[in-house]
Coordinates of C-alpha atoms and ligand atoms in Angstrom, one line a residue:
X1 CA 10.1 -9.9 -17.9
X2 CA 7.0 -9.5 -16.1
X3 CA 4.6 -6.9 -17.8
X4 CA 7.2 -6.6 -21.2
X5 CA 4.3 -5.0 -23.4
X6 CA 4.2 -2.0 -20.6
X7 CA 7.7 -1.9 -20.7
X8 CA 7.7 -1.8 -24.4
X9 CA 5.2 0.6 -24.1
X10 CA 6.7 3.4 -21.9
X11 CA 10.4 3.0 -23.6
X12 CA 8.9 3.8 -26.6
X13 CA 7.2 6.5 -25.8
X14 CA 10.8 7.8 -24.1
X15 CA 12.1 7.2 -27.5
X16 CA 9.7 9.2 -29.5
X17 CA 9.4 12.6 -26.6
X18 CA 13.4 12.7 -26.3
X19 CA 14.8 11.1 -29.6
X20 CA 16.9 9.2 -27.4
X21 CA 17.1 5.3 -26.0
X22 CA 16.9 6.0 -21.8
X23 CA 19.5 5.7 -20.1
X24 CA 18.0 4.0 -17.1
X25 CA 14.6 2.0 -16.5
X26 CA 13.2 0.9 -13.0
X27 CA 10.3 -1.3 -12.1
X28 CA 8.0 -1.3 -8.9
X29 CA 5.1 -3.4 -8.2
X30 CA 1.7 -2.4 -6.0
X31 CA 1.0 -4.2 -3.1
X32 CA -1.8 -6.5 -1.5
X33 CA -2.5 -6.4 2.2
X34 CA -3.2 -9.4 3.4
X35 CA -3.6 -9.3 7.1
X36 CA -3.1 -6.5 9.7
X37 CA -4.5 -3.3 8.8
X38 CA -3.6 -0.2 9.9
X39 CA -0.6 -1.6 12.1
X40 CA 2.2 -0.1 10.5
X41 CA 1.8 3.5 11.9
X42 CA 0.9 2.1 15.0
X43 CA 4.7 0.3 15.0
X44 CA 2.8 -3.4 14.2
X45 CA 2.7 -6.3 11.8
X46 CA 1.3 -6.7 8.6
X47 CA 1.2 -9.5 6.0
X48 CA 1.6 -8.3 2.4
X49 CA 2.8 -9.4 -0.9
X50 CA 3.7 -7.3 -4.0
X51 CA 1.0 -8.1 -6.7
X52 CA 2.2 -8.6 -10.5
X53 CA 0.9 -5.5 -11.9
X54 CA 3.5 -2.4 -11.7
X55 CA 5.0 0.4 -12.6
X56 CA 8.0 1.4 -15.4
X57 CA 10.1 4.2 -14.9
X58 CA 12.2 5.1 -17.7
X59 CA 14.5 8.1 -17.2
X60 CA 18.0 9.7 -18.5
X61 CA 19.9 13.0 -17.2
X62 CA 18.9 16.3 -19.2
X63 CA 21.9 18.6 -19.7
X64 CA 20.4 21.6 -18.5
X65 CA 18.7 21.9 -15.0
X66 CA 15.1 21.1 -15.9
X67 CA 13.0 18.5 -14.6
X68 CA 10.4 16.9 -17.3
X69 CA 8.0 14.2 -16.2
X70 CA 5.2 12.3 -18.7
X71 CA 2.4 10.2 -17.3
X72 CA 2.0 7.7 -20.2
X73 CA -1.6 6.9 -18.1
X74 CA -2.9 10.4 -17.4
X75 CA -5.6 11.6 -20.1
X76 CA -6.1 9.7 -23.2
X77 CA -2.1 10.3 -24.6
X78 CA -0.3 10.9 -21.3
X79 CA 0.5 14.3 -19.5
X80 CA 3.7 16.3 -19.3
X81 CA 5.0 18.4 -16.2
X82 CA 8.1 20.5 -16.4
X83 CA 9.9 22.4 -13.8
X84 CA 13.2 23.7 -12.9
X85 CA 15.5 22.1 -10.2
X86 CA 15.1 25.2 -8.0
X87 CA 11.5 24.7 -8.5
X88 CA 10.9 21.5 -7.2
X89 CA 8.0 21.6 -4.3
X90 CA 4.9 20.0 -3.8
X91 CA 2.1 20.8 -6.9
X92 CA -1.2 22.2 -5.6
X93 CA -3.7 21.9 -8.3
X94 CA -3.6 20.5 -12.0
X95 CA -0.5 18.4 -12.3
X96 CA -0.9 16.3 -8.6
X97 CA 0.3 12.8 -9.9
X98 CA 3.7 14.4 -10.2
X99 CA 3.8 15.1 -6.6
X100 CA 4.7 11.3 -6.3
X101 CA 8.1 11.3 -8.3
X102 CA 8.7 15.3 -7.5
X103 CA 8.9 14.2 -3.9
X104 CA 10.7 11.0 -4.1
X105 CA 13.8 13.1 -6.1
X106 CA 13.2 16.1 -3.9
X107 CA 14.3 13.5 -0.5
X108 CA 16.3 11.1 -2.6
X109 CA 18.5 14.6 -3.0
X110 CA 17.8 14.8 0.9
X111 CA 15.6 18.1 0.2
X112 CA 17.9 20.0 -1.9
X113 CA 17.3 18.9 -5.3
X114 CA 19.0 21.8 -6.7
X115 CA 22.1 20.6 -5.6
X116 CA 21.7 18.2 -7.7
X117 CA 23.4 20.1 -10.5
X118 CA 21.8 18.3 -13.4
X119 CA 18.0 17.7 -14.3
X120 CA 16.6 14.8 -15.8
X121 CA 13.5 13.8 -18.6
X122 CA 11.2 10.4 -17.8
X123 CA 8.3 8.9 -19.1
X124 CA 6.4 6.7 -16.7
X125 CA 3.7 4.0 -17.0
X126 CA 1.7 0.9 -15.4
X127 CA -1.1 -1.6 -14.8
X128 CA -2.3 -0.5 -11.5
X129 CA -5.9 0.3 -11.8
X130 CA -5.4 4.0 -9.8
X131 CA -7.5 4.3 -6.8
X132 CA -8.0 0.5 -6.2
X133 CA -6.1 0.5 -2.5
X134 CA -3.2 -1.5 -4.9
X135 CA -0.7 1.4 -4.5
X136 CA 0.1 2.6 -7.4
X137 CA 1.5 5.5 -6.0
X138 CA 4.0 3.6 -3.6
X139 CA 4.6 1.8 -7.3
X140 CA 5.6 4.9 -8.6
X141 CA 7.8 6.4 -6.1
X142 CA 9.8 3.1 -5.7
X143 CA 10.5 2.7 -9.5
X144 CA 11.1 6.2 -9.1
X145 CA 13.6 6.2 -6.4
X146 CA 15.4 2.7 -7.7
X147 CA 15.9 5.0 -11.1
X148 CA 17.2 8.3 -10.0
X149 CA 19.0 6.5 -7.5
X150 CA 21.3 5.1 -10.6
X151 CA 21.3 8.7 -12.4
X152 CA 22.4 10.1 -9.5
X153 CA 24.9 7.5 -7.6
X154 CA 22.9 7.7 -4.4
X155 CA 23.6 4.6 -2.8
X156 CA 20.5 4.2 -0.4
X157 CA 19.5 0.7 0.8
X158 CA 15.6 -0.5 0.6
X159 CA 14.6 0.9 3.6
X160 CA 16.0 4.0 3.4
X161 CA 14.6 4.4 -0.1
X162 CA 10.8 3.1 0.9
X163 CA 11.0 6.1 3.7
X164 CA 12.3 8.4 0.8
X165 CA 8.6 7.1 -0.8
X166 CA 6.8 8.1 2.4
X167 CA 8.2 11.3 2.9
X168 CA 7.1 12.2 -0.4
X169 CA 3.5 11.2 0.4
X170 CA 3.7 13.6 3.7
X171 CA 5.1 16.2 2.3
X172 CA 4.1 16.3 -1.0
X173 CA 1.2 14.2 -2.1
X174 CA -0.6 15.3 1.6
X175 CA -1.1 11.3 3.1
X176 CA 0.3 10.7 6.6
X177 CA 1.0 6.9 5.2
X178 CA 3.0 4.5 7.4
X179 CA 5.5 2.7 5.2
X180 CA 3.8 -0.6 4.3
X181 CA 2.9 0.3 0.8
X182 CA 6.7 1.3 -0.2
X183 CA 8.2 -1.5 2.4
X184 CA 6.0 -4.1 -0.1
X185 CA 7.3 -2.8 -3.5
X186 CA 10.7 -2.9 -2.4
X187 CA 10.3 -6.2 -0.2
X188 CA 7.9 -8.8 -2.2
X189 CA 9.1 -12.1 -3.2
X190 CA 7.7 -14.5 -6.1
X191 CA 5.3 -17.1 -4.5
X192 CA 5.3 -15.4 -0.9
X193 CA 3.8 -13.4 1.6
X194 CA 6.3 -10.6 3.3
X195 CA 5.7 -10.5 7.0
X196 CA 6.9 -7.0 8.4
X197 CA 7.5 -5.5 11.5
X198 CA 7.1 -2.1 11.6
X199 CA 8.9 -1.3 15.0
X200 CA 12.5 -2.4 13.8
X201 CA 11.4 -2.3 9.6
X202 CA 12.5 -5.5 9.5
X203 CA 11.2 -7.9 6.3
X204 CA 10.6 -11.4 6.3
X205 CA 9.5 -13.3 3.1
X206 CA 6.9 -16.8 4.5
X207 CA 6.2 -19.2 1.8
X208 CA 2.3 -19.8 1.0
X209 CA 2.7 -23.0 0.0
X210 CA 0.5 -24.3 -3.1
X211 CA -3.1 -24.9 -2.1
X212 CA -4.5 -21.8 -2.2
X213 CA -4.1 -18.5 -3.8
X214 CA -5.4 -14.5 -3.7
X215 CA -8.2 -12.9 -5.5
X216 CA -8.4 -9.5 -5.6
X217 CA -12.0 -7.6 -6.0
X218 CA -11.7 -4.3 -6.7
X219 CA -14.9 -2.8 -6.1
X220 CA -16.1 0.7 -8.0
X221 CA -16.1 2.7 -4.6
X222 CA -12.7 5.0 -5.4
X223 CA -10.7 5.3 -1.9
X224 CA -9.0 8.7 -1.5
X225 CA -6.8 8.3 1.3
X226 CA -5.7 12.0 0.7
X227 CA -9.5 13.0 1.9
X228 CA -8.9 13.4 5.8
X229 CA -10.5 9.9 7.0
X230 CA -6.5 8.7 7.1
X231 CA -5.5 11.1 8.3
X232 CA -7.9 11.2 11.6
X233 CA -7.5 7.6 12.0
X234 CA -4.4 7.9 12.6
X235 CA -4.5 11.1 15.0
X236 CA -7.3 9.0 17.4
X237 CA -4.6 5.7 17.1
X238 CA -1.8 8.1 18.6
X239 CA -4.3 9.9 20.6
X240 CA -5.1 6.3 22.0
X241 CA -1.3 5.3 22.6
X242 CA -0.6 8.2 24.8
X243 CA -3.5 7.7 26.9
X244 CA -2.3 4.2 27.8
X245 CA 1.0 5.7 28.6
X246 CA -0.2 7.5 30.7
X247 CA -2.2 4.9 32.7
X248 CA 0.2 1.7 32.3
X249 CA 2.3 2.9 34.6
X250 CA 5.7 1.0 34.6
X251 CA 5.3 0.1 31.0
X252 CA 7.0 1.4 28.4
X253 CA 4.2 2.8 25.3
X254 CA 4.8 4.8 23.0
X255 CA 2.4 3.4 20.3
X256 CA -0.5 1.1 20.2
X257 CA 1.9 -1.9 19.1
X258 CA 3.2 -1.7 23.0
X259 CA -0.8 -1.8 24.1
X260 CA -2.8 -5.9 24.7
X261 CA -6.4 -6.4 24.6
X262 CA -6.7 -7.2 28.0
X263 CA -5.3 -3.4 28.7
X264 CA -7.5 -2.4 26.2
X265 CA -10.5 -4.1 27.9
X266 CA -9.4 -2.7 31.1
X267 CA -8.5 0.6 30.5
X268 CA -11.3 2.0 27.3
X269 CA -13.7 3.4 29.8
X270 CA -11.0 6.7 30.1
X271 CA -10.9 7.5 26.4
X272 CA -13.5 8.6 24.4
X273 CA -15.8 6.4 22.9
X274 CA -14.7 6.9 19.0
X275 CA -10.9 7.4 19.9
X276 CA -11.4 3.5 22.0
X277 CA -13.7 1.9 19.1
X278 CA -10.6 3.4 16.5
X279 CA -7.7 2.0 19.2
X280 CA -9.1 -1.5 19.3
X281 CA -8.4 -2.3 15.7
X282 CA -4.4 -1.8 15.4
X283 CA -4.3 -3.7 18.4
X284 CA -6.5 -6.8 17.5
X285 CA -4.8 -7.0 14.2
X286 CA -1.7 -7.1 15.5
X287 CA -2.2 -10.7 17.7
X288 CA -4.6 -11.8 14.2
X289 CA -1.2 -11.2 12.5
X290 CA 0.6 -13.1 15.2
X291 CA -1.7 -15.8 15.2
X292 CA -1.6 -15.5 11.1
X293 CA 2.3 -16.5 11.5
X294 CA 1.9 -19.4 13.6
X295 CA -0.9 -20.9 11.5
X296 CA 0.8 -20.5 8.1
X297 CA 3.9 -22.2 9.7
X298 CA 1.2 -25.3 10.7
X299 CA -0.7 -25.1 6.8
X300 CA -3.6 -23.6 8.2
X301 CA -5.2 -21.9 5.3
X302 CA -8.4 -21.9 6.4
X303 CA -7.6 -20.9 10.4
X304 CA -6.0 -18.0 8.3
X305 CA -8.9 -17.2 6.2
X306 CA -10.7 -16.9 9.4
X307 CA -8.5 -14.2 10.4
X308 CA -9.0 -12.7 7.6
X309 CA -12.8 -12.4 8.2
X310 CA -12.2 -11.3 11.6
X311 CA -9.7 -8.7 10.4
X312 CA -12.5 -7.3 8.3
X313 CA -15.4 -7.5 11.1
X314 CA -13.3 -5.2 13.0
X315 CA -12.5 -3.1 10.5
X316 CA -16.3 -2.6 9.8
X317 CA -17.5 -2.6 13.2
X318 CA -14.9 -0.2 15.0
X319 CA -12.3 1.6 12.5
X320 CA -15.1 2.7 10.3
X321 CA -13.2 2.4 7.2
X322 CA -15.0 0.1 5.4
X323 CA -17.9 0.5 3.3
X324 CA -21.3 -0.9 1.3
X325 CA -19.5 -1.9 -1.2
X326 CA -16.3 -4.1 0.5
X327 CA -18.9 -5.3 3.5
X328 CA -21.3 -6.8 0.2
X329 CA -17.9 -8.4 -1.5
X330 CA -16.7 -10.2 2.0
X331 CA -20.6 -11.4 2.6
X332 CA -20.7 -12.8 -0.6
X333 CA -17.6 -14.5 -0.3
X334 CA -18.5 -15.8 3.4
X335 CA -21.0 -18.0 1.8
X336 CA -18.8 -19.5 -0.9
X337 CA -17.3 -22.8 0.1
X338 CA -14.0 -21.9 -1.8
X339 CA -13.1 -18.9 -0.2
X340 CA -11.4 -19.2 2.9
X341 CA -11.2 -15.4 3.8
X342 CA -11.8 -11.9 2.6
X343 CA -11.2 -8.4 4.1
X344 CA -10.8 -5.3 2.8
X345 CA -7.1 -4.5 1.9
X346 CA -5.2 -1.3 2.6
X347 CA -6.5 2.3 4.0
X348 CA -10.0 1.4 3.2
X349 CA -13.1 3.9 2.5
X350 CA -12.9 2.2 -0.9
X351 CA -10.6 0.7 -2.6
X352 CA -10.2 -3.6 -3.1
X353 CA -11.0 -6.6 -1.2
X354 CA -8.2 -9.7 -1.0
X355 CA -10.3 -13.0 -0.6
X356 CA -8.0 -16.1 0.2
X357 CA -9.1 -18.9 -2.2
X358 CA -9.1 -22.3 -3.7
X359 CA -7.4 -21.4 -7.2
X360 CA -9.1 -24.3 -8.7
X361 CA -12.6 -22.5 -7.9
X362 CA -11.6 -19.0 -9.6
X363 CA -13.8 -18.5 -11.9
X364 CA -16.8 -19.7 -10.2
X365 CA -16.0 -17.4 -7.2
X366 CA -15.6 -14.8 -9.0
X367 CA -19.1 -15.4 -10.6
X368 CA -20.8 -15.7 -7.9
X369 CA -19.2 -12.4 -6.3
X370 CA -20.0 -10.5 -9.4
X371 CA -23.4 -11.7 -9.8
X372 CA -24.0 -10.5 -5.6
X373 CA -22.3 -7.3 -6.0
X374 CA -24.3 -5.8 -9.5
X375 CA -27.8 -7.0 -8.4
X376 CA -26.7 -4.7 -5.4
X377 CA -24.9 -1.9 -6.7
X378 CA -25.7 -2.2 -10.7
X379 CA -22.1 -2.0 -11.9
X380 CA -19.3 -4.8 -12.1
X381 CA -16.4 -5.4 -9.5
X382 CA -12.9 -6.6 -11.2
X383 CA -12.0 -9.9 -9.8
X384 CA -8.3 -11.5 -10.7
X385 CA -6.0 -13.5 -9.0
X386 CA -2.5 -12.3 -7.9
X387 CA 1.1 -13.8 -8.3
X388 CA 3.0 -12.9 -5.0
X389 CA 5.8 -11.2 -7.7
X390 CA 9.0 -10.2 -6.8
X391 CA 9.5 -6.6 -5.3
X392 CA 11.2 -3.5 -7.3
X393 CA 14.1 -3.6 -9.7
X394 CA 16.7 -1.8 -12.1
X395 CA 15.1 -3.6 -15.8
X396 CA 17.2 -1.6 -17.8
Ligands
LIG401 C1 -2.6 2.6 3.3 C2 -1.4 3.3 3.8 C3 -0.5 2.3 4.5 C4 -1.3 1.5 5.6 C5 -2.6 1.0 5.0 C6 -3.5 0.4 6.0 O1 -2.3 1.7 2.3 O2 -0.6 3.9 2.7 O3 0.6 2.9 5.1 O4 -1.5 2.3 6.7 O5 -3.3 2.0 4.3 O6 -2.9 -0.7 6.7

């Protein structure tokens, strides 16, 4: 099993808090994004692929109504949050990580939890680095959800389930997330990329064939996606779409998915000037993802790496969510022969890089990028290569 020693880890620690063996465990992995970027509120594409670090849930029923959560990873030996069914609602200060499972029960028991009769006890526990843009927290609401859904019979199909994720970061953690992070938990395949569409939710695994492989660079800039930038990024995208509703007549928009660059070209003047610099990025990603698709069908790794660069010009130049440290990683990689693209990867503000690369060259790369990046900024990046893994599963 992928990650056993976590596993191991968090099973045993269910043993020794409850005296008891669990009765269920769950597994979710955290997610890269690959291309398209900020598309999937905006009803676009994105390229992902779930990474092969995760999270364990391991849980059982309690006989009484009480809810008891431990965070093997919180604090140097894990942090415990109790509640009552009829106490279940979003945690304000101290205990926030258990907003994360507290939501994901809270809408897997469609908002009711107290109906749901019986509480339950779980220890939880992973390899995500937190606050790397890897989504741990996506990682944790899937295993989450995959888990109670077997405690308590729910019978709710992926989709439904990676929605049950996002509603818990809405209303509960405070992020206004689309659903990429939980659709890539639930969706990712061994050895390939999942290609979504976020308009119809439908999932499509593309093979990345052997040549080349992802680095991740985390850098030591923490993204808080919780902080408000998210969250107006979002508001100027919709902003944007109902503008161009309103002036492509005789065409359907309802989000900036339905919007080209031409129109974009044509019709910016009439928005503001941040709301149309913010607008421009959904909409470019979404033909780089296009174009992504048809170049990965011909073997193009390197037409795709370009993408990739392009992807995170844009991103710097008019979303404004990159920053210092991800512009410095994607320069440094631009002048490395072996690396075929970079961009920053997920909300932004922070957070990891994914450089497309020549496996073969690893180590070097990641010297070189290391090197660039502490004469800079005087601390290390993490650099490591991803397995595309398999998405989220009942393990035990
Ligand atoms: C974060 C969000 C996702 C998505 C990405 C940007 O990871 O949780 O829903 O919007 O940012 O593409």
């Amino acid at each position: 099993m992928l990650n056993q020693e976590i596993y191991d880890k968090v099973v045993a620690r269910f043993e020794s808090e409850f005296g008891a063996k669990p009765e269920t465990v769950a597994y979710a992995p955290g997610r890269i994004e690959v291309l398209g970027n900020h598309t999937d509120y905006n009803e676009g594409y994105v390229f992902s692929a779930a990474i092969d670090k995760g999270t364990f849930f391991a849980v059982s029923p309690s006989a009484d109504e009480k809810v008891t959560l431990v965070a093997l990873d919180i604090g140097a030996s894990g942090q415990k949050f109790e509640c009552a069914l009829a106490d279940v609602a979003p945690v304000k200060s101290g205990a926030t990580w258990a907003n994360y499972p507290l939501g994901t029960f809270n809408w897997l028991m469609g908002g009711a939890p107290a109906k749901a009769g019986k509480g339950f006890k779980a220890v939880f526990g992973g390899n995500i680095p937190l606050g790397a843009g890897l989504s741990s927290s996506a990682a944790l609401e899937m295993a989450t959800a995959i888990a109670l859904q077997k405690i308590y019979g729910t019978s709710f199909g992926k989709t439904d389930l990676a929605k049950i994720g996002q509603k818990a970061e809405h209303t509960f953690a405070g992020c206004p997330c689309g659903l990429l992070d939980q659709a890539s938990s639930m969706y990712g395949k061994a050895g390939a990329l999942v290609k979504s569409d976020f308009r119809y939710n439908t999932f499509e695994t593309v093979s990345m064939g052997e040549g080349a492989a992802f680095m991740m660079v985390k850098s030591n800039a923490r993204h808080a996606l919780v902080d408000g930038a998210y969250a107006t990024r979002r508001q100027a995208c919709e902003d944007a779409a109902k503008y161009f509703a309103g002036v492509l007549r005789g065409k359907e928009v309802t989000h900036l998915r339905d919007v080209t660059m031409a129109e974009w070209v044509l019709y910016r003047g009439g928005l503001g000037e941040t709301t149309a610099r913010r607008a421009v990025h959904p909409i470019g990603e979404d033909e780089r993802v296009i174009q992504g698709a048809a170049l990965l069908e011909k073997g193009d790794i390197k037409g795709f790496g370009a993408l990739m660069y392009d992807s995170h010009e844009s991103s710097r130049n008019w979303f404004e969510n990159s920053c210092e440290e991800l512009d410095a990683i994607v320069d440094a990689a631009k002048a490395i022969p072996e690396v075929y693209g970079a961009r920053l990867s997920g909300g932004g503000f922070g957070g990891s890089c994914c450089l497309l690369v020549d496996p073969a060259a690893a180590d070097g790369i990641a010297a070189k990028i290391v090197k660039e990046y502490k004469a800079r900024f005087g601390d290390e990046p993490v650099c490591s290569l991803i397995s595309p893994s398999d998405g989220a599963s009942l393990v035990g």
